[in-house]
mmCIF file of C-alpha atoms in Angstrom:
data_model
loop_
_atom_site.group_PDB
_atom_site.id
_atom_site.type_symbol
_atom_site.label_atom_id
_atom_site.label_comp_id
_atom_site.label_asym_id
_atom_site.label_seq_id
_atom_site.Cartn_x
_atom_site.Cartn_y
_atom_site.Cartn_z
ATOM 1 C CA UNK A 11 -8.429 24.330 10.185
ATOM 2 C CA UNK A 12 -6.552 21.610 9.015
ATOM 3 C CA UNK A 13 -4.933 21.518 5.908
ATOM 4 C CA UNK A 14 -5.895 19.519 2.676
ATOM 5 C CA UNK A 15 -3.366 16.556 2.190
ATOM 6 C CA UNK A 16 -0.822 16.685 -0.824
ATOM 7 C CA UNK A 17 -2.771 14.153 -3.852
ATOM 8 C CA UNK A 18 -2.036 10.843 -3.758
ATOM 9 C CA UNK A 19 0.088 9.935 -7.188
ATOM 10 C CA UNK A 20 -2.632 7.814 -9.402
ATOM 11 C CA UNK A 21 -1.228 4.611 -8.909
ATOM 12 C CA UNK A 22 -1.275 4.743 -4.696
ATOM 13 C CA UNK A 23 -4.749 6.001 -5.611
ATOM 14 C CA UNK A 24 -5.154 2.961 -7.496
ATOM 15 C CA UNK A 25 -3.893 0.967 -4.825
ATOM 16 C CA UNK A 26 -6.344 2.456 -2.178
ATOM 17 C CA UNK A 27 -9.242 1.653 -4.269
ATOM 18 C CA UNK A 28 -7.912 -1.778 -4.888
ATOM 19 C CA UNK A 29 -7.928 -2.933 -1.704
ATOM 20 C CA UNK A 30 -11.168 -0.967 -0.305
ATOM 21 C CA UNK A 31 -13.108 -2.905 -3.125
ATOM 22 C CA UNK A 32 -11.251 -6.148 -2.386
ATOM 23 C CA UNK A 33 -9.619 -6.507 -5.686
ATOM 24 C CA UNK A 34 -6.878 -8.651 -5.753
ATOM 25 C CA UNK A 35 -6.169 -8.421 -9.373
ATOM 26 C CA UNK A 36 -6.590 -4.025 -9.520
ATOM 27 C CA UNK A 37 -4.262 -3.910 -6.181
ATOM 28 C CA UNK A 38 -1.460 -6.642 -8.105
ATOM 29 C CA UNK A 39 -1.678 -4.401 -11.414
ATOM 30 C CA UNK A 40 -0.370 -1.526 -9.401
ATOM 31 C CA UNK A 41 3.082 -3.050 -8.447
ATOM 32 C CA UNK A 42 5.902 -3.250 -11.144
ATOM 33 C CA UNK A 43 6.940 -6.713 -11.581
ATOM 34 C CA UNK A 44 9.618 -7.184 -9.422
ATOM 35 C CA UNK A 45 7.769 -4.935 -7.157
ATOM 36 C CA UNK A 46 7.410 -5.697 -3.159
ATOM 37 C CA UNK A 47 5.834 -5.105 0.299
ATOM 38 C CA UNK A 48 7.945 -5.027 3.553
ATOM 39 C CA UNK A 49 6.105 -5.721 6.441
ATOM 40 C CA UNK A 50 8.238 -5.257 9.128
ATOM 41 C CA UNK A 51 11.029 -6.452 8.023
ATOM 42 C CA UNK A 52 8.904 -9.498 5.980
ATOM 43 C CA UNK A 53 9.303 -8.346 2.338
ATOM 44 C CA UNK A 54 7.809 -10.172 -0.225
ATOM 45 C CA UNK A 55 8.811 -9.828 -4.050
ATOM 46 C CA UNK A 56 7.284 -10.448 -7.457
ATOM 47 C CA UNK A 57 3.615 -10.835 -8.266
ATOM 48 C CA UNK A 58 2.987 -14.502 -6.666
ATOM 49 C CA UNK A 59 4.545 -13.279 -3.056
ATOM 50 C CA UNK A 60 2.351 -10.565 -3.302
ATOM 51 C CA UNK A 61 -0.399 -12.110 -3.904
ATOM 52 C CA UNK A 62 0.302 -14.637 -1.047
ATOM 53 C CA UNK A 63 0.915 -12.343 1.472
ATOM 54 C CA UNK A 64 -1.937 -10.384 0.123
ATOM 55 C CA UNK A 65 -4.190 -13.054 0.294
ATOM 56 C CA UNK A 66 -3.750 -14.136 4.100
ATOM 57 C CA UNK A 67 -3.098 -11.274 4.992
ATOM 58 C CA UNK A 68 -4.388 -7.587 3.049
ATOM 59 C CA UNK A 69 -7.205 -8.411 0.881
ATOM 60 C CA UNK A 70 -7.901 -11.723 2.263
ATOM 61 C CA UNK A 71 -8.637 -10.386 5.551
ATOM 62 C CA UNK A 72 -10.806 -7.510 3.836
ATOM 63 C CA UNK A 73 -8.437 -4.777 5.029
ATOM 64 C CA UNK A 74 -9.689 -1.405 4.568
ATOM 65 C CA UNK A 75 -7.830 1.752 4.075
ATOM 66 C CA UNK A 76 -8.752 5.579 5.398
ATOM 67 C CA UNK A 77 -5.892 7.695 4.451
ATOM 68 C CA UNK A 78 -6.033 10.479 6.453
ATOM 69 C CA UNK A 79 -2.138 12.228 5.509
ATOM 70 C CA UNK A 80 0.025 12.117 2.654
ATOM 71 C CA UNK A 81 3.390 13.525 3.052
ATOM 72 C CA UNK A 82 5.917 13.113 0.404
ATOM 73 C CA UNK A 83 9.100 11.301 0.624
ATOM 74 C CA UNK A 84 13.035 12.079 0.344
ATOM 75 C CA UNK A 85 13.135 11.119 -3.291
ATOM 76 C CA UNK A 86 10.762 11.686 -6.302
ATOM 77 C CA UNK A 87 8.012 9.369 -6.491
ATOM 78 C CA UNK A 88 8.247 8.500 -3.019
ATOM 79 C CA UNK A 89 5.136 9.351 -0.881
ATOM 80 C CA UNK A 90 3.873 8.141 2.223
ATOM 81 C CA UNK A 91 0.201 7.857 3.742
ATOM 82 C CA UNK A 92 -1.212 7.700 7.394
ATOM 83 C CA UNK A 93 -4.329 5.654 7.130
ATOM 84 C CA UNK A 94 -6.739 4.046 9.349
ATOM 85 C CA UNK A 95 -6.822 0.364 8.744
ATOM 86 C CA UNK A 96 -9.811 -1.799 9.345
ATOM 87 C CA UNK A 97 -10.883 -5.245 8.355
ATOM 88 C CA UNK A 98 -9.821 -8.626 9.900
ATOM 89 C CA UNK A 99 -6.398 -8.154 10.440
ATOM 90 C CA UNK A 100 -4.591 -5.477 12.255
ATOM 91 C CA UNK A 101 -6.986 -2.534 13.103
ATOM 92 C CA UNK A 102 -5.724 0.899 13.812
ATOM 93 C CA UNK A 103 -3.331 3.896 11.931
ATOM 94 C CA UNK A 104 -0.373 2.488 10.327
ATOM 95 C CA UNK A 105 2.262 4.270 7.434
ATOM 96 C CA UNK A 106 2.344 3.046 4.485
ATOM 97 C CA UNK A 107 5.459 4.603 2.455
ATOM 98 C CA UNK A 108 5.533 3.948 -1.160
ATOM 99 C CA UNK A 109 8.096 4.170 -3.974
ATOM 100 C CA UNK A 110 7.056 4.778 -7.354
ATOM 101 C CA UNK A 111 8.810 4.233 -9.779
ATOM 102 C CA UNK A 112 7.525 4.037 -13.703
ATOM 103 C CA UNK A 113 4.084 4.845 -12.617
ATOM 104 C CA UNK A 114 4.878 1.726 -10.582
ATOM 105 C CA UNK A 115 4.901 0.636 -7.121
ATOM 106 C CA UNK A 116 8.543 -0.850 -6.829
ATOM 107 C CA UNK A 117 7.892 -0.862 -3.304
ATOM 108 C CA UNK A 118 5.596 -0.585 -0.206
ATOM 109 C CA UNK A 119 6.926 -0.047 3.480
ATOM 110 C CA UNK A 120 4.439 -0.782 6.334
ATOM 111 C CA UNK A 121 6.054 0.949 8.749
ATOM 112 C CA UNK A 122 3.688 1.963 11.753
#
């Protein structure tokens, strides 16, 4: 029997459900901002290079997210989640490792 995964802190929730519903606006309000993605290596700061990068290539091509672990990080308000990834992009599990900072995403890691 496997066991249950830690919670996800409510703004990574928040995040989640952002992007499984395809709402750009819900998924921007989660970031702090001067908050960023790194895709590896590509990072992309502040609310308009989110959105960009977001746009071609999160929400725009109707990712969805199954988390399936959450482990937490090194530091408080760091977690990271396992999920299955669907839509028109990249299919498959990737890691998604989050720092929170504020309530805040200050950043978000795609890191395999």
């Amino acid at each position: 029997m496997s066991a249950t995964p830690p919670p996800l802190p409510p703004v990574v929730r928040a995040f989640v459900d952002a992007a499984n519903a395809q709402d750009t606006a819900a998924w921007l309000r989660t970031f702090a901002p001067d908050g960023a993605v790194d895709d590896w290596g590509r990072v992309f700061t502040g609310y308009e290079a989110l959105r960009g990068w977001s746009d071609a290539e999160f929400i725009g091509a109707h990712v969805t997210l199954d988390v399936t672990e959450v482990s937490a990080g090194p530091d408080e308000g760091d977690v990271t989640v396992l999920a299955q990834v669907g839509g028109d992009g990249f299919n498959g599990p990737s890691h998604f490792a989050f720092t929170v900072r504020e309530g805040l995403i200050a950043l978000m890691r795609i890191t395999a």
